[in-house]
Amino acid sequence: MRKVCCIFISCFIAHVAFAQNVASVNGKSISSKEFMWVYKKNHGGLTNATYQELSNYLDLYINFKLKVIDAKAVNLDADTAYKKEINGYESALKKQKKTSPKNVDYDFIMNEYREGVLMFNISERKIWSKSQENESELHNLYTKNKSQYAGKSYEEARGDVIASYQDELETAWIKTLRNKYSVKINQDELRKLAKP
């Protein structure tokens, strides 16, 4: 009987903890507070969002988190240059009077910066450098989709071709990450955050 009670209590606690999160990515929770802080910051302070707007943004945010996990999987967070950059940013942030380690937003700001740098670094490896170095793939993409470039030569359309190739690389990468790592979305919590 005691075992059953312990299991029930453990399940209840896990349910309550998950209920305050909008999602989890590879077992790491995204709290409602974190998600709304990021949403508000990237939407000019607006918090009146419909369920669909929040759902679309959560999808993008999950993709961001997956890239960060991928960066950590290849130890980019252990890189000396990365650590130096983060320490420099944190020192500068601490010198600001309005943002200190005691400020509620401080942890969110530091986490966003850490993860943003990791996402940038892994994107450089997985997408941006590949699109600059793979001239034959760019030519193939141009030839295959020539009608989309409004009669422009390859040289004239190269910037657009690179952007299309980067989109293809990112789409394939995100698909791989979503298959590799678990993603759970708490639709009920997301609905609570939405404003009709």
Short mmCIF file of N, CA, C and O in Angstrom, two decimals, residues 70-71 74 120-131 166 169-170 173 176-177 180:
data_model
loop_
_atom_site.label_atom_id
_atom_site.label_comp_id
_atom_site.label_asym_id
_atom_site.label_seq_id
_atom_site.Cartn_x
_atom_site.Cartn_y
_atom_site.Cartn_z
N ASP A 70 21.97 20.36 -29.52
CA ASP A 70 22.92 19.82 -30.49
C ASP A 70 24.31 20.44 -30.30
O ASP A 70 25.32 19.75 -30.40
N ALA A 71 24.35 21.73 -30.01
CA ALA A 71 25.64 22.41 -29.76
C ALA A 71 26.32 21.83 -28.53
O ALA A 71 27.54 21.60 -28.53
N VAL A 74 28.02 18.41 -29.02
CA VAL A 74 29.35 18.41 -29.64
C VAL A 74 30.33 19.28 -28.84
O VAL A 74 31.37 19.69 -29.34
N PHE A 120 24.16 30.17 -32.42
CA PHE A 120 24.89 30.82 -33.50
C PHE A 120 26.08 29.95 -33.93
O PHE A 120 26.29 29.72 -35.13
N ASN A 121 26.84 29.46 -32.96
CA ASN A 121 28.03 28.67 -33.27
C ASN A 121 27.70 27.37 -33.99
O ASN A 121 28.37 26.99 -34.94
N ILE A 122 26.65 26.68 -33.54
CA ILE A 122 26.28 25.42 -34.20
C ILE A 122 25.67 25.69 -35.57
O ILE A 122 25.90 24.94 -36.52
N SER A 123 24.93 26.78 -35.71
CA SER A 123 24.35 27.14 -37.01
C SER A 123 25.46 27.48 -38.00
O SER A 123 25.34 27.17 -39.20
N GLU A 124 26.52 28.10 -37.51
CA GLU A 124 27.67 28.40 -38.37
C GLU A 124 28.24 27.11 -38.94
O GLU A 124 28.53 27.03 -40.15
N ARG A 125 28.37 26.10 -38.12
CA ARG A 125 28.91 24.81 -38.57
C ARG A 125 27.96 24.06 -39.50
O ARG A 125 28.38 23.49 -40.49
N LYS A 126 26.70 24.00 -39.08
CA LYS A 126 25.74 23.12 -39.76
C LYS A 126 25.10 23.75 -41.00
O LYS A 126 24.64 23.02 -41.88
N ILE A 127 25.05 25.08 -41.06
CA ILE A 127 24.32 25.72 -42.16
C ILE A 127 25.17 26.73 -42.91
O ILE A 127 25.43 26.58 -44.10
N TRP A 128 25.59 27.79 -42.23
CA TRP A 128 26.18 28.94 -42.92
C TRP A 128 27.48 28.62 -43.62
O TRP A 128 27.67 29.00 -44.78
N SER A 129 28.39 27.92 -42.96
CA SER A 129 29.66 27.61 -43.63
C SER A 129 29.45 26.62 -44.76
O SER A 129 30.10 26.72 -45.81
N LYS A 130 28.54 25.67 -44.59
CA LYS A 130 28.26 24.70 -45.65
C LYS A 130 27.70 25.38 -46.89
O LYS A 130 28.02 24.99 -48.01
N SER A 131 26.86 26.36 -46.69
CA SER A 131 26.26 27.02 -47.85
C SER A 131 27.27 27.89 -48.58
O SER A 131 27.12 28.14 -49.78
N GLN A 166 20.34 27.34 -47.56
CA GLN A 166 20.37 27.39 -46.10
C GLN A 166 19.04 26.94 -45.51
O GLN A 166 19.01 26.22 -44.51
N LEU A 169 18.98 23.16 -45.72
CA LEU A 169 19.86 22.56 -44.69
C LEU A 169 19.21 22.64 -43.31
O LEU A 169 19.24 21.67 -42.55
N GLU A 170 18.64 23.80 -42.99
CA GLU A 170 18.02 23.98 -41.68
C GLU A 170 16.81 23.08 -41.50
O GLU A 170 16.63 22.47 -40.45
N TRP A 173 18.02 19.60 -40.86
CA TRP A 173 18.65 19.55 -39.54
C TRP A 173 17.59 19.50 -38.44
O TRP A 173 17.65 18.67 -37.54
N THR A 176 15.94 16.15 -38.29
CA THR A 176 16.82 15.18 -37.64
C THR A 176 16.80 15.37 -36.12
O THR A 176 16.70 14.39 -35.36
N LEU A 177 16.86 16.63 -35.67
CA LEU A 177 16.86 16.91 -34.23
C LEU A 177 15.54 16.49 -33.59
O LEU A 177 15.53 15.94 -32.48
N LYS A 180 15.59 12.85 -33.14
CA LYS A 180 16.62 12.40 -32.20
C LYS A 180 16.24 12.69 -30.75
O LYS A 180 16.51 11.88 -29.86
#
